[in-house]
Amino acid sequence: MARPFPTKRTVLLAVVLLIAVVGFWYGQREVGDTQSEAAPASAADATKQLSELKIGARGTMTGYSRDKFKHWDSQGDNCDTREAVLKRAGKDVKAGSDCKPTSGTWLSVYDGQTWTKATQLDIDHMVPLGQAWVSGARDWTQEKREQFANDLTRPQLFAVTASVNRQKSDKAPDEWKPPLVSFWCTYATDWVTVKHYYGLTITDMEKNALQDMLKHC
């Protein structure tokens, strides 16, 4: 007995299903390729998280070394963490086979400056490595410090003007704030998000500074 030909409806359903599967796969691939970070926290969420952070004295830098926070890790496709951040932060970024950007445009959120050369930018840790060290990271495992230094999911890594990043150094918000006041709200919510996720402590002065910055939201 001959096998019946599939009906038009069956063929249509099969095509729709195939498109859906391919679309889902492509969407997942794009997310992985761009190393998208989590959406910024709202001011209300940040305020709640801020109230949950443990208050503690700021520790000393004794024993600190950037080498204890291994970076930049490989992220696949010949890219390391720095290059992944440059790729997702820039516009019209082109890179060579080694993943190093050869062209593009980058807006530094700390000062509003626009740059066209990747060498003009530093990759800043929202919560600096030294600041993490004095607020709890000195007791972490080497693996956790490495995760912190290469975190592409939390709002922890930003491509910013090199000179501004060096002014910030390892300072907390009570010691340094971005020159661009319009970014203070996001800066505060991101700082709190990172510290809350990693269970780092804050000082009273740091908390006061963050509360003042959240008023700009």
GROMACS .gro file of C-alpha atoms in nm:
model
  217
    1MET     CA    1   0.000   0.000   0.000
    2ALA     CA    2   0.140   0.338  -0.100
    3ARG     CA    3   0.231   0.580   0.182
    4PRO     CA    4   0.002   0.886   0.171
    5PHE     CA    5   0.158   1.220   0.082
    6PRO     CA    6   0.171   1.469   0.373
    7THR     CA    7  -0.104   1.727   0.366
    8LYS     CA    8  -0.033   2.098   0.318
    9ARG     CA    9  -0.123   2.156   0.683
   10THR     CA   10   0.129   1.895   0.799
   11VAL     CA   11   0.403   2.049   0.586
   12LEU     CA   12   0.318   2.398   0.714
   13LEU     CA   13   0.332   2.285   1.076
   14ALA     CA   14   0.669   2.119   1.015
   15VAL     CA   15   0.809   2.438   0.860
   16VAL     CA   16   0.682   2.652   1.148
   17LEU     CA   17   0.835   2.412   1.400
   18LEU     CA   18   1.169   2.416   1.215
   19ILE     CA   19   1.174   2.797   1.208
   20ALA     CA   20   1.099   2.810   1.581
   21VAL     CA   21   1.380   2.567   1.664
   22VAL     CA   22   1.632   2.751   1.446
   23GLY     CA   23   1.524   3.086   1.590
   24PHE     CA   24   1.568   2.962   1.947
   25TRP     CA   25   1.913   2.821   1.869
   26TYR     CA   26   2.022   3.143   1.698
   27GLY     CA   27   1.898   3.357   1.985
   28GLN     CA   28   2.087   3.147   2.236
   29ARG     CA   29   2.401   3.166   2.024
   30GLU     CA   30   2.378   3.544   2.003
   31VAL     CA   31   2.346   3.579   2.380
   32GLY     CA   32   2.655   3.369   2.431
   33ASP     CA   33   2.851   3.552   2.163
   34THR     CA   34   2.784   3.900   2.299
   35GLN     CA   35   2.843   3.806   2.663
   36SER     CA   36   2.531   4.000   2.765
   37GLU     CA   37   2.520   4.108   3.125
   38ALA     CA   38   2.216   4.105   3.350
   39ALA     CA   39   1.970   4.394   3.327
   40PRO     CA   40   2.048   4.680   3.570
   41ALA     CA   41   1.870   4.664   3.906
   42SER     CA   42   1.597   4.916   3.979
   43ALA     CA   43   1.657   5.183   4.243
   44ALA     CA   44   1.402   5.009   4.465
   45ASP     CA   45   1.580   4.674   4.438
   46ALA     CA   46   1.918   4.837   4.497
   47THR     CA   47   1.784   5.018   4.805
   48LYS     CA   48   1.656   4.689   4.945
   49GLN     CA   49   1.984   4.511   4.872
   50LEU     CA   50   2.179   4.799   5.024
   51SER     CA   51   1.987   4.757   5.350
   52GLU     CA   52   2.085   4.388   5.351
   53LEU     CA   53   2.459   4.445   5.313
   54LYS     CA   54   2.667   4.386   5.623
   55ILE     CA   55   2.833   4.694   5.770
   56GLY     CA   56   3.197   4.640   5.853
   57ALA     CA   57   3.522   4.828   5.891
   58ARG     CA   58   3.727   4.860   5.575
   59GLY     CA   59   4.017   4.618   5.596
   60THR     CA   60   4.379   4.681   5.503
   61MET     CA   61   4.554   4.612   5.175
   62THR     CA   62   4.804   4.387   5.352
   63GLY     CA   63   4.865   4.080   5.136
   64TYR     CA   64   4.681   4.224   4.837
   65SER     CA   65   4.801   4.164   4.484
   66ARG     CA   66   4.616   4.189   4.153
   67ASP     CA   67   4.772   3.852   4.073
   68LYS     CA   68   4.540   3.701   4.335
   69PHE     CA   69   4.248   3.794   4.105
   70LYS     CA   70   4.346   3.610   3.785
   71HIS     CA   71   4.235   3.796   3.473
   72TRP     CA   72   4.169   3.809   3.182
   73ASP     CA   73   4.030   3.458   3.125
   74SER     CA   74   3.967   3.304   2.784
   75GLN     CA   75   3.608   3.345   2.667
   76GLY     CA   76   3.634   3.138   2.349
   77ASP     CA   77   3.687   3.234   1.984
   78ASN     CA   78   4.038   3.363   2.071
   79CYS     CA   79   3.881   3.630   2.294
   80ASP     CA   80   3.969   3.701   2.655
   81THR     CA   81   3.750   3.886   2.906
   82ARG     CA   82   3.885   4.230   2.816
   83GLU     CA   83   3.816   4.175   2.448
   84ALA     CA   84   3.468   4.039   2.521
   85VAL     CA   85   3.384   4.358   2.715
   86LEU     CA   86   3.521   4.579   2.436
   87LYS     CA   87   3.312   4.385   2.185
   88ARG     CA   88   2.984   4.419   2.376
   89ALA     CA   89   3.045   4.779   2.490
   90GLY     CA   90   3.139   4.922   2.151
   91LYS     CA   91   2.951   5.012   1.837
   92ASP     CA   92   3.048   4.875   1.495
   93VAL     CA   93   3.342   4.692   1.649
   94LYS     CA   94   3.566   4.504   1.409
   95ALA     CA   95   3.840   4.272   1.527
   96GLY     CA   96   4.117   4.061   1.380
   97SER     CA   97   4.147   3.684   1.403
   98ASP     CA   98   4.313   3.733   1.744
   99CYS     CA   99   3.993   3.912   1.864
  100LYS     CA  100   4.176   4.240   1.927
  101PRO     CA  101   3.954   4.530   1.809
  102THR     CA  102   4.086   4.711   1.505
  103SER     CA  103   3.809   4.969   1.487
  104GLY     CA  104   3.489   5.077   1.660
  105THR     CA  105   3.339   5.347   1.877
  106TRP     CA  106   3.314   5.337   2.254
  107LEU     CA  107   3.125   5.566   2.493
  108SER     CA  108   3.280   5.587   2.840
  109VAL     CA  109   2.984   5.592   3.080
  110TYR     CA  110   3.191   5.747   3.360
  111ASP     CA  111   3.268   6.073   3.180
  112GLY     CA  112   3.067   6.072   2.857
  113GLN     CA  113   3.376   6.072   2.635
  114THR     CA  114   3.373   5.887   2.301
  115TRP     CA  115   3.677   5.693   2.181
  116THR     CA  116   3.768   5.523   1.855
  117LYS     CA  117   4.074   5.326   1.967
  118ALA     CA  118   4.052   5.036   2.210
  119THR     CA  119   4.392   5.133   2.352
  120GLN     CA  120   4.234   5.451   2.489
  121LEU     CA  121   4.014   5.244   2.719
  122ASP     CA  122   4.060   5.048   3.038
  123ILE     CA  123   3.830   4.769   3.149
  124ASP     CA  124   3.715   4.882   3.491
  125HIS     CA  125   3.587   4.657   3.767
  126MET     CA  126   3.281   4.833   3.908
  127VAL     CA  127   3.384   4.709   4.252
  128PRO     CA  128   3.764   4.730   4.221
  129LEU     CA  129   3.977   4.430   4.303
  130GLY     CA  130   4.145   4.611   4.591
  131GLN     CA  131   3.811   4.728   4.727
  132ALA     CA  132   3.683   4.371   4.714
  133TRP     CA  133   3.995   4.258   4.901
  134VAL     CA  134   3.934   4.497   5.193
  135SER     CA  135   3.565   4.408   5.213
  136GLY     CA  136   3.584   4.030   5.222
  137ALA     CA  137   3.765   3.887   4.919
  138ARG     CA  138   4.089   3.831   5.110
  139ASP     CA  139   3.913   3.526   5.263
  140TRP     CA  140   3.788   3.388   4.931
  141THR     CA  141   3.930   3.096   4.739
  142GLN     CA  142   4.147   3.171   4.438
  143GLU     CA  143   3.867   3.038   4.215
  144LYS     CA  144   3.610   3.280   4.354
  145ARG     CA  145   3.846   3.575   4.312
  146GLU     CA  146   3.902   3.471   3.951
  147GLN     CA  147   3.526   3.454   3.894
  148PHE     CA  148   3.488   3.802   4.042
  149ALA     CA  149   3.763   3.946   3.822
  150ASN     CA  150   3.609   3.803   3.503
  151ASP     CA  151   3.237   3.836   3.579
  152LEU     CA  152   3.057   3.910   3.253
  153THR     CA  153   2.710   3.852   3.398
  154ARG     CA  154   2.686   4.100   3.683
  155PRO     CA  155   2.735   4.475   3.604
  156GLN     CA  156   3.100   4.446   3.705
  157LEU     CA  157   3.304   4.518   3.390
  158PHE     CA  158   3.298   4.842   3.189
  159ALA     CA  159   3.507   4.992   2.909
  160VAL     CA  160   3.592   5.344   3.028
  161THR     CA  161   3.837   5.626   2.967
  162ALA     CA  162   4.177   5.500   3.086
  163SER     CA  163   4.270   5.815   3.279
  164VAL     CA  164   3.936   5.821   3.462
  165ASN     CA  165   3.970   5.456   3.558
  166ARG     CA  166   4.311   5.529   3.706
  167GLN     CA  167   4.171   5.819   3.905
  168LYS     CA  168   3.915   5.581   4.051
  169SER     CA  169   4.177   5.316   4.131
  170ASP     CA  170   4.053   5.104   4.426
  171LYS     CA  171   3.830   5.374   4.576
  172ALA     CA  172   3.478   5.320   4.712
  173PRO     CA  173   3.190   5.564   4.638
  174ASP     CA  174   3.263   5.767   4.953
  175GLU     CA  175   3.610   5.832   4.807
  176TRP     CA  176   3.536   5.869   4.434
  177LYS     CA  177   3.236   5.916   4.207
  178PRO     CA  178   3.214   5.927   3.826
  179PRO     CA  179   3.251   6.278   3.681
  180LEU     CA  180   2.925   6.227   3.489
  181VAL     CA  181   2.659   6.292   3.753
  182SER     CA  182   2.385   6.150   3.529
  183PHE     CA  183   2.551   5.808   3.570
  184TRP     CA  184   2.546   5.818   3.951
  185CYS     CA  185   2.216   5.630   3.977
  186THR     CA  186   2.340   5.342   3.763
  187TYR     CA  187   2.679   5.346   3.931
  188ALA     CA  188   2.517   5.307   4.273
  189THR     CA  189   2.274   5.033   4.167
  190ASP     CA  190   2.554   4.841   3.993
  191TRP     CA  191   2.789   4.875   4.292
  192VAL     CA  192   2.523   4.745   4.527
  193THR     CA  193   2.428   4.461   4.289
  194VAL     CA  194   2.787   4.336   4.276
  195LYS     CA  195   2.855   4.370   4.649
  196HIS     CA  196   2.525   4.203   4.736
  197TYR     CA  197   2.582   3.910   4.499
  198TYR     CA  198   2.931   3.844   4.636
  199GLY     CA  199   2.844   3.909   5.000
  200LEU     CA  200   3.096   4.189   5.044
  201THR     CA  201   3.074   4.434   5.332
  202ILE     CA  202   3.035   4.812   5.321
  203THR     CA  203   3.130   5.088   5.562
  204ASP     CA  204   2.888   5.344   5.705
  205MET     CA  205   3.042   5.619   5.491
  206GLU     CA  206   3.018   5.402   5.182
  207LYS     CA  207   2.650   5.331   5.254
  208ASN     CA  208   2.576   5.701   5.300
  209ALA     CA  209   2.745   5.784   4.970
  210LEU     CA  210   2.544   5.516   4.790
  211GLN     CA  211   2.219   5.638   4.942
  212ASP     CA  212   2.297   5.992   4.820
  213MET     CA  213   2.374   5.862   4.470
  214LEU     CA  214   2.048   5.664   4.461
  215LYS     CA  215   1.863   5.993   4.507
  216HIS     CA  216   1.963   6.069   4.147
  217CYS     CA  217   1.748   5.782   4.021
   0.00000   0.00000   0.00000
